[in-house]
Short mmCIF file of C-alpha atoms in Angstrom, two decimals:
data_model
loop_
_atom_site.label_atom_id
_atom_site.label_comp_id
_atom_site.label_asym_id
_atom_site.label_seq_id
_atom_site.Cartn_x
_atom_site.Cartn_y
_atom_site.Cartn_z
CA MET A 1 76.77 111.16 127.20
CA GLY A 2 77.24 110.35 123.52
CA TRP A 3 77.91 112.90 120.83
CA SER A 4 76.64 112.78 117.27
CA GLN A 5 78.90 113.53 114.33
CA THR A 6 76.89 116.63 113.48
CA ARG A 7 77.67 118.23 116.83
CA TYR A 8 81.16 118.91 115.57
CA ALA A 9 81.09 120.41 112.11
CA PRO A 10 84.54 120.73 110.53
CA ALA A 11 86.25 123.69 112.09
CA HIS A 12 89.65 125.14 111.39
CA ILE A 13 90.79 125.16 114.99
CA GLY A 14 93.25 122.94 116.72
CA LEU A 15 95.70 122.64 119.53
CA ARG A 16 97.76 125.45 120.94
CA GLY A 17 99.27 127.49 118.12
CA ALA A 18 97.80 125.16 115.50
CA GLU A 19 97.50 126.16 111.89
CA PRO A 20 94.34 125.62 109.79
CA VAL A 21 93.88 121.97 108.91
CA HIS A 22 94.33 122.10 105.16
CA SER A 23 96.91 119.82 103.61
CA ARG A 24 97.09 117.58 100.60
CA GLY A 25 98.53 114.80 102.75
CA ILE A 26 95.51 114.88 105.04
CA ALA A 27 93.09 114.96 102.13
CA ASP A 28 94.79 111.96 100.53
CA ILE A 29 94.58 109.89 103.73
CA ARG A 30 91.07 111.04 104.54
CA GLY A 31 89.87 109.89 101.12
CA THR A 32 90.57 106.31 102.18
CA PHE A 33 87.52 106.42 104.45
CA VAL A 34 84.92 107.81 102.04
CA ASN A 35 83.19 104.45 101.58
CA ALA A 36 84.37 102.81 104.81
CA PRO A 37 82.10 102.25 107.82
CA ARG A 38 82.58 104.89 110.49
CA LEU A 39 84.39 103.90 113.67
CA ARG A 40 82.61 104.28 117.00
CA THR A 41 84.81 106.89 118.65
CA VAL A 42 85.10 107.79 122.33
CA PHE A 43 87.15 110.60 123.89
CA VAL A 44 88.33 110.25 127.49
CA MET A 45 90.15 113.15 129.19
CA ASN A 46 89.53 115.46 132.10
CA ASP A 47 90.48 118.75 130.44
CA GLU A 48 87.10 119.69 128.92
CA LEU A 49 88.42 122.54 126.79
CA LEU A 50 91.17 120.37 125.32
CA ARG A 51 88.80 117.42 124.85
CA HIS A 52 86.23 119.41 122.90
CA GLY A 53 88.92 121.17 120.88
CA LEU A 54 90.38 117.82 119.86
CA MET A 55 86.92 116.53 118.97
CA HIS A 56 86.47 119.50 116.63
CA VAL A 57 89.71 118.60 114.87
CA VAL A 58 89.01 114.86 114.66
CA SER A 59 85.50 115.52 113.32
CA GLN A 60 87.17 116.35 110.00
CA ALA A 61 87.96 112.68 109.52
CA ASN A 62 85.18 111.12 107.46
CA GLY A 63 85.36 107.80 109.28
CA VAL A 64 84.49 108.78 112.86
CA GLU A 65 81.19 108.57 114.73
CA PHE A 66 81.31 110.19 118.17
CA VAL A 67 79.54 107.99 120.71
CA GLY A 68 81.17 109.08 123.96
CA ASP A 69 82.66 112.16 125.62
CA LEU A 70 83.92 111.01 129.02
CA GLN A 71 86.15 111.90 131.95
CA HIS A 72 88.28 109.65 134.14
CA GLY A 73 86.60 108.51 137.32
CA ASN A 74 84.41 105.89 138.91
CA GLY A 75 82.42 103.84 136.44
CA LEU A 76 84.57 104.70 133.42
CA THR A 77 85.41 101.09 132.60
CA ASP A 78 81.74 100.12 132.68
CA ARG A 79 80.84 103.04 130.42
CA LEU A 80 83.50 102.05 127.92
CA ARG A 81 82.31 98.44 127.91
CA ALA A 82 78.79 99.64 127.18
CA LEU A 83 79.89 102.02 124.42
CA ARG A 84 82.20 99.42 122.76
CA PRO A 85 84.48 101.97 121.09
CA GLU A 86 86.41 101.05 117.98
CA LEU A 87 88.61 104.14 118.30
CA LEU A 88 89.59 105.49 121.71
CA VAL A 89 91.30 108.88 122.10
CA VAL A 90 92.50 109.18 125.67
CA GLY A 91 94.42 111.66 127.76
CA LEU A 92 95.95 109.97 130.78
CA GLU A 93 95.90 111.41 134.28
CA PRO A 94 98.32 110.68 137.17
CA GLY A 95 97.60 107.26 138.61
CA VAL A 96 95.67 106.07 135.54
CA SER A 97 96.97 102.91 133.88
CA LEU A 98 96.37 102.56 130.15
CA SER A 99 96.66 98.77 130.32
CA GLY A 100 94.12 98.73 133.15
CA LEU A 101 91.77 100.95 131.17
CA LEU A 102 91.94 98.65 128.15
CA ALA A 103 91.87 95.35 130.05
CA GLY A 104 88.09 95.10 130.12
CA LEU A 105 87.48 96.04 126.50
CA ASP A 106 86.74 93.27 124.03
CA PRO A 107 87.36 93.67 121.17
CA ALA A 108 90.29 95.99 121.83
CA PRO A 109 89.87 99.41 120.19
CA LYS A 110 92.43 101.35 118.23
CA VAL A 111 94.03 103.71 120.75
CA VAL A 112 95.42 107.23 120.35
CA VAL A 113 96.99 108.63 123.53
CA VAL A 114 97.27 112.39 123.94
CA VAL A 115 100.37 113.04 126.06
CA ASP A 116 101.81 116.08 127.76
CA GLY A 117 105.47 116.22 126.78
CA GLU A 118 106.19 118.55 129.69
CA ASP A 119 105.19 115.80 132.13
CA ALA A 120 108.32 113.85 133.05
CA SER A 121 106.19 110.88 134.11
CA ALA A 122 104.89 110.36 130.55
CA ARG A 123 106.72 107.21 129.37
CA SER A 124 106.29 106.59 125.65
CA LEU A 125 107.51 103.00 125.69
CA GLU A 126 105.20 102.03 128.52
CA LEU A 127 102.21 103.49 126.70
CA ILE A 128 103.06 101.67 123.47
CA GLN A 129 103.59 98.39 125.29
CA ALA A 130 100.30 98.91 127.14
CA GLY A 131 98.37 99.08 123.87
CA ALA A 132 98.69 102.58 122.38
CA ASP A 133 98.63 102.57 118.58
CA ALA A 134 99.68 106.22 118.44
CA LEU A 135 100.99 109.02 120.61
CA VAL A 136 100.38 112.71 119.96
CA ASP A 137 101.57 115.61 122.13
CA ARG A 138 98.84 118.01 123.27
CA ARG A 139 101.01 120.94 122.12
CA SER A 140 101.31 119.64 118.56
CA PRO A 141 99.63 121.32 115.56
CA SER A 142 96.13 120.17 114.68
CA THR A 143 97.44 118.77 111.40
CA ASP A 144 99.64 116.35 113.36
CA LEU A 145 96.68 115.21 115.45
CA LEU A 146 94.44 114.64 112.44
CA ASN A 147 97.14 112.84 110.46
CA THR A 148 97.87 110.63 113.47
CA VAL A 149 94.20 109.70 113.92
CA LEU A 150 93.75 109.01 110.21
CA ARG A 151 96.76 106.71 110.11
CA VAL A 152 95.48 104.76 113.11
CA MET A 153 92.06 104.46 111.49
CA ASN A 154 93.83 103.05 108.44
CA GLY A 155 95.39 100.28 110.55
CA GLN A 156 98.79 101.92 110.98
CA THR A 157 100.74 103.04 114.03
CA ALA A 158 101.92 106.61 114.38
CA LEU A 159 103.91 109.12 116.41
CA ASP A 160 103.68 112.85 115.89
CA ALA A 161 106.97 114.73 115.69
CA ARG A 162 107.06 115.69 119.37
CA SER A 163 106.25 112.17 120.54
CA ALA A 164 108.86 110.67 118.20
CA ASN A 165 111.50 112.97 119.68
CA ALA A 166 110.39 112.06 123.20
CA LEU A 167 110.59 108.34 122.39
CA ILE A 168 114.10 108.68 120.95
CA ALA A 169 115.21 110.62 124.04
CA GLU A 170 113.71 107.93 126.26
CA LEU A 171 115.50 105.16 124.38
CA ARG A 172 118.81 107.00 124.59
CA SER A 173 118.39 107.54 128.31
CA GLN A 174 118.13 103.78 128.83
CA ARG A 175 121.38 102.81 127.11
CA THR A 176 122.84 101.50 130.34
CA GLU A 177 120.17 98.80 130.62
CA SER A 178 120.94 95.36 129.26
CA PRO A 179 118.67 94.47 126.33
CA THR A 180 117.14 91.03 126.09
CA ASP A 181 118.50 89.15 123.08
CA TYR A 182 115.27 87.91 121.56
CA SER A 183 117.06 87.17 118.29
CA ARG A 184 118.04 83.75 119.61
CA LEU A 185 114.37 82.84 119.81
CA LEU A 186 113.66 83.66 116.15
CA THR A 187 114.11 81.65 112.99
CA ARG A 188 116.15 83.17 110.17
CA ARG A 189 113.00 84.13 108.24
CA GLU A 190 111.47 85.69 111.35
CA ARG A 191 114.62 87.76 111.81
CA GLU A 192 114.36 88.94 108.22
CA VAL A 193 110.71 89.92 108.65
CA LEU A 194 111.40 91.75 111.91
CA SER A 195 114.38 93.56 110.41
CA LEU A 196 112.21 94.93 107.59
CA LEU A 197 109.42 95.80 110.01
CA THR A 198 111.77 97.90 112.14
CA ASP A 199 112.90 99.63 108.93
CA GLY A 200 109.32 100.88 108.58
CA LEU A 201 108.02 98.54 105.86
CA ASP A 202 104.38 97.41 105.88
CA ASN A 203 103.23 93.84 105.24
CA ARG A 204 102.94 94.27 101.49
CA ALA A 205 106.42 95.77 101.17
CA ILE A 206 107.91 93.04 103.37
CA ALA A 207 106.22 90.37 101.25
CA THR A 208 107.58 91.93 98.05
CA LYS A 209 111.08 92.24 99.49
CA LEU A 210 111.20 88.62 100.64
CA PHE A 211 109.22 87.16 97.70
CA ILE A 212 106.56 85.70 99.98
CA SER A 213 102.82 86.28 100.38
CA GLU A 214 101.28 88.83 102.76
CA ALA A 215 99.58 85.93 104.54
CA THR A 216 103.00 84.41 105.22
CA VAL A 217 104.25 87.75 106.55
CA LYS A 218 101.27 87.89 108.93
CA PHE A 219 101.99 84.32 110.03
CA HIS A 220 105.62 85.18 110.84
CA LEU A 221 104.62 88.38 112.66
CA HIS A 222 102.13 86.46 114.77
CA ASN A 223 104.86 84.01 115.80
CA ILE A 224 107.33 86.83 116.51
CA MET A 225 104.81 88.66 118.69
CA ASP A 226 104.18 85.47 120.66
CA LYS A 227 107.91 85.09 121.28
CA PHE A 228 108.26 88.74 122.34
CA GLY A 229 105.15 88.55 124.53
CA VAL A 230 103.44 91.50 122.82
CA HIS A 231 100.16 91.81 120.93
CA LYS A 232 100.55 94.85 118.68
CA ARG A 233 102.97 95.87 115.94
CA ALA A 234 103.87 99.11 117.73
CA ALA A 235 104.85 97.21 120.87
CA LEU A 236 106.90 94.75 118.80
CA VAL A 237 108.77 97.56 117.04
CA SER A 238 109.45 99.36 120.31
CA ALA A 239 110.77 96.15 121.90
CA ALA A 240 113.05 95.51 118.92
CA LEU A 241 114.32 99.09 118.86
CA ARG A 242 114.81 99.06 122.60
CA GLY A 243 117.04 96.05 122.18
CA ASN A 244 119.16 98.04 119.71
CA ARG A 245 120.25 100.64 122.26
CA GLY A 246 123.69 99.13 122.46
CA GLY A 247 124.66 100.22 118.93
CA THR A 248 126.36 97.74 116.60
CA ASP A 249 126.22 95.06 119.28
CA GLY A 250 122.48 95.57 119.75
CA TYR A 251 119.42 93.72 118.62
CA ALA A 252 118.98 95.13 115.10
CA SER A 253 122.50 94.05 114.23
CA ALA A 254 121.69 90.58 115.52
CA ILE A 255 118.54 90.19 113.49
CA ARG A 256 120.23 91.44 110.32
CA ASN A 257 123.32 89.29 110.68
CA GLY A 258 121.48 86.19 111.91
#
């Protein structure tokens, strides 16, 4: 069943223990979408109270149009194909594969995954590699959720504070694994682009730093993603950072030193 935008008037409620959603940072990001077309937005999660609470919070973003309010179960993939979401906010359940959920969707939507940080089975890297553009913990403040959604709508990737901490802990726990040295597959310019990307620079900043055009940056990123076998910036960054677990002998050192 679809939901219209008017069903969820802006409300100052959020996740557990959340503060009212008033912040200059949110207002500044939200202003980006004043004249932009609204994204067809679908929520998928089994916890109805959480789902509707999150929809109240996300309704404060000017660029969303609610078209679906769904639960996991038989027929979900067909429903998603019919709804053709441009933004998908999903809470995963045990046994549900994010990559499997997204496999039948064309074009691929922007994806925000709501995770439960208390669930030891929640693997941040796997979710990012499967196609998540952002992760947000269900216990996080409503401001974190809204900021995360707004950044994804603006074409960025994002982690809320809890998810960032979880990702760092996950990376540290995997130090004993041997990283793949992808640096040998990259040209010198590709290594420079990837190094700046992992430092958090966007395409424009990378272009300025290297004195090249944004189109050239996109060209290099496309080639790098092909070599890494990933399709999204977030997955590329996670793969590069994962290769840096070994410290000064890790991947980031390799791509900086050529």
